mmCIF file of C-alpha atoms in Angstrom:
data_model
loop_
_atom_site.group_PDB
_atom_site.id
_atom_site.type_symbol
_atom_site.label_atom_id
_atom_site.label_comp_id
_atom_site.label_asym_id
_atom_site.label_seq_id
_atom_site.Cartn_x
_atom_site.Cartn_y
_atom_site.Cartn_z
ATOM 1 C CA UNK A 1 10.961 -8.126 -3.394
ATOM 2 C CA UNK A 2 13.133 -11.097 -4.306
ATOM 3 C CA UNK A 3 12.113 -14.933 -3.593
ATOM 4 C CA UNK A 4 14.677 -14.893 -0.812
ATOM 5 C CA UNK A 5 13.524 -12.125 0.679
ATOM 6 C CA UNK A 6 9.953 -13.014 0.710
ATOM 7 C CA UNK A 7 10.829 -15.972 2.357
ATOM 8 C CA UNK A 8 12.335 -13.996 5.516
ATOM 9 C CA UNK A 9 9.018 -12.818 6.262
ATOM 10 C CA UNK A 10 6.216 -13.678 8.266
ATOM 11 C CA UNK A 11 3.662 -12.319 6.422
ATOM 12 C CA UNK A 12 4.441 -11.885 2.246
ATOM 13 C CA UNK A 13 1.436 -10.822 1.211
ATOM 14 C CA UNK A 14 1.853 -7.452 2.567
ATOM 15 C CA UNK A 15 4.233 -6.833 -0.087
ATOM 16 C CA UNK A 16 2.741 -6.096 -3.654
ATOM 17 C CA UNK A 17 3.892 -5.423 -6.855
ATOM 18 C CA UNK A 18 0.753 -3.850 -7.564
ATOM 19 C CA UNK A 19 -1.483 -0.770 -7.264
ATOM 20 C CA UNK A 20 -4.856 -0.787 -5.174
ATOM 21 C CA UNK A 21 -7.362 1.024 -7.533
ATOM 22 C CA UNK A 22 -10.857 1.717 -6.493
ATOM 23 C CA UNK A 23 -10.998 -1.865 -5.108
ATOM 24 C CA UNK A 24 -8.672 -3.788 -7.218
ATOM 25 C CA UNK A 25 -5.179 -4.717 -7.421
ATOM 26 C CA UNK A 26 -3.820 -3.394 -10.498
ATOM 27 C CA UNK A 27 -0.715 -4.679 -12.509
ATOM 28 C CA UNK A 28 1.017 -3.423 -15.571
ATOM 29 C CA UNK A 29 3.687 -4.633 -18.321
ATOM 30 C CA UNK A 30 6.517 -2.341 -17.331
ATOM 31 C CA UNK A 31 7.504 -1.940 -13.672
ATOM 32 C CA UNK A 32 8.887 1.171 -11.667
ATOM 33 C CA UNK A 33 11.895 0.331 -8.782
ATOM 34 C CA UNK A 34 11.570 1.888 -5.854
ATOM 35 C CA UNK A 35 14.675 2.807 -4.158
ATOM 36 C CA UNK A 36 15.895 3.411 -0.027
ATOM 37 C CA UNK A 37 16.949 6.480 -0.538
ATOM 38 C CA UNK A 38 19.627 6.079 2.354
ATOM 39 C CA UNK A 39 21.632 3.141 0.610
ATOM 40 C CA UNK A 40 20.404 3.185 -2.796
ATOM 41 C CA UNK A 41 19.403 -0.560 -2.581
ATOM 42 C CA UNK A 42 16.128 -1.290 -4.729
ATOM 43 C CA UNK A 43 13.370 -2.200 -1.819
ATOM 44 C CA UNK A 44 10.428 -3.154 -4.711
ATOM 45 C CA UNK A 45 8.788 -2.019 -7.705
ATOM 46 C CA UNK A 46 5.300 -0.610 -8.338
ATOM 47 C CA UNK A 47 3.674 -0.447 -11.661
ATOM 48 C CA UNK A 48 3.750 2.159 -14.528
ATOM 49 C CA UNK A 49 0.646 2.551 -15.501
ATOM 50 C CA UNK A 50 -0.827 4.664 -17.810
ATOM 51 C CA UNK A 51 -2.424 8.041 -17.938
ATOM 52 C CA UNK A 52 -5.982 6.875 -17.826
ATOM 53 C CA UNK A 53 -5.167 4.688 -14.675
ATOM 54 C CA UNK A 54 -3.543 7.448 -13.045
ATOM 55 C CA UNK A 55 -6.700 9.474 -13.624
ATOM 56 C CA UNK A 56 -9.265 7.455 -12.803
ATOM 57 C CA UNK A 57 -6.843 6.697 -9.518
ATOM 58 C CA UNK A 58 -7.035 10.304 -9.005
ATOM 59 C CA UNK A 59 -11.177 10.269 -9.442
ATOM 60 C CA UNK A 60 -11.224 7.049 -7.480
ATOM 61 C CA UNK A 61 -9.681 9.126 -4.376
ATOM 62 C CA UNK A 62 -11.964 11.717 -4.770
ATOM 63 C CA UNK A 63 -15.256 9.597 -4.732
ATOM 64 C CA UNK A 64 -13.415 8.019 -1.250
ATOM 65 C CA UNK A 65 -13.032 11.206 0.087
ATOM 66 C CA UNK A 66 -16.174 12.342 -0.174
ATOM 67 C CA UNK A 67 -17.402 9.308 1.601
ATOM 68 C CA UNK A 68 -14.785 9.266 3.814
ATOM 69 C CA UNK A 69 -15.254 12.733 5.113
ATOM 70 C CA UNK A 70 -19.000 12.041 5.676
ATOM 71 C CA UNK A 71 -17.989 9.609 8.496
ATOM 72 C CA UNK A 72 -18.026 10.348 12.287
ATOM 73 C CA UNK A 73 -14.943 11.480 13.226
ATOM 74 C CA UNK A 74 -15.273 8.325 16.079
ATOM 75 C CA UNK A 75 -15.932 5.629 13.017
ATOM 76 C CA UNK A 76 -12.522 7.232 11.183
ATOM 77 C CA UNK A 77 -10.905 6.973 14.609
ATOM 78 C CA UNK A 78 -11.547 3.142 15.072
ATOM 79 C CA UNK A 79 -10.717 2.749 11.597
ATOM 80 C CA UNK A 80 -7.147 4.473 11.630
ATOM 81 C CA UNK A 81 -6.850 2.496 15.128
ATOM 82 C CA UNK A 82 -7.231 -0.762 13.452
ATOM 83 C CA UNK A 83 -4.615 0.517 10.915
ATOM 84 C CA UNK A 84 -2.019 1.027 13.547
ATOM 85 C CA UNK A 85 -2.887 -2.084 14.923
ATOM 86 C CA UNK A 86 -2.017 -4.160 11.739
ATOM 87 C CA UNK A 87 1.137 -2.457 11.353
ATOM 88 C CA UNK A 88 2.086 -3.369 15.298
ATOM 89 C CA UNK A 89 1.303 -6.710 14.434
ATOM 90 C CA UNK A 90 3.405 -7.060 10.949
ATOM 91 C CA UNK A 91 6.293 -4.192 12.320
ATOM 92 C CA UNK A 92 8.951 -6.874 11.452
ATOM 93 C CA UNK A 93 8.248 -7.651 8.289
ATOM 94 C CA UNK A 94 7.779 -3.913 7.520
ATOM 95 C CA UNK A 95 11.008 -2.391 9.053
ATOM 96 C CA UNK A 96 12.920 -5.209 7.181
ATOM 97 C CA UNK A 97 11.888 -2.906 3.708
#
């Protein structure tokens, strides 16, 4: 995301050029774009990082899953409900990437 387009929306920081990993934001020197696959325009980049990230991203899932799953299905449900209700509240800044 440019400069100018962060400044066209509400809310910036829920664009990243960074990957969550088991509870950190993660960076890296070289950079990945991500394209809309309808026009082609670049929308953002995420990082490329390396093998041993990707793997302990991978391990980091599975550890959250196995909490995860261990939760009332009522506790996931209030959860995911919150979820929706952040992206209600920021749909404007989202549908603009």
């Amino acid at each position: 995301m440019t400069s100018n387009e962060r400044a066209q929306v509400a809310n910036a920081g829920l664009f990243r050029s960074a990957a969550y990993l088991a509870g950190e934001w993660r960076t890296a020197d070289q950079s990945i774009e991500v394209s809309d696959p309808y026009t082609g325009n670049v929308v953002g980049n995420v990082p490329s990082l390396p093998a041993e990230d990707i793997e302990a991203a991978i391990a980091a899932a599975e550890r959250a899953f196995a909490t995860w799953s261990r939760q009332p299905a009522k506790a996931r449900g209030r959860l995911l409900r919150h979820w929706l209700d952040l992206i209600e509240q920021n749909q404007d800044d989202l549908a603009r990437r």
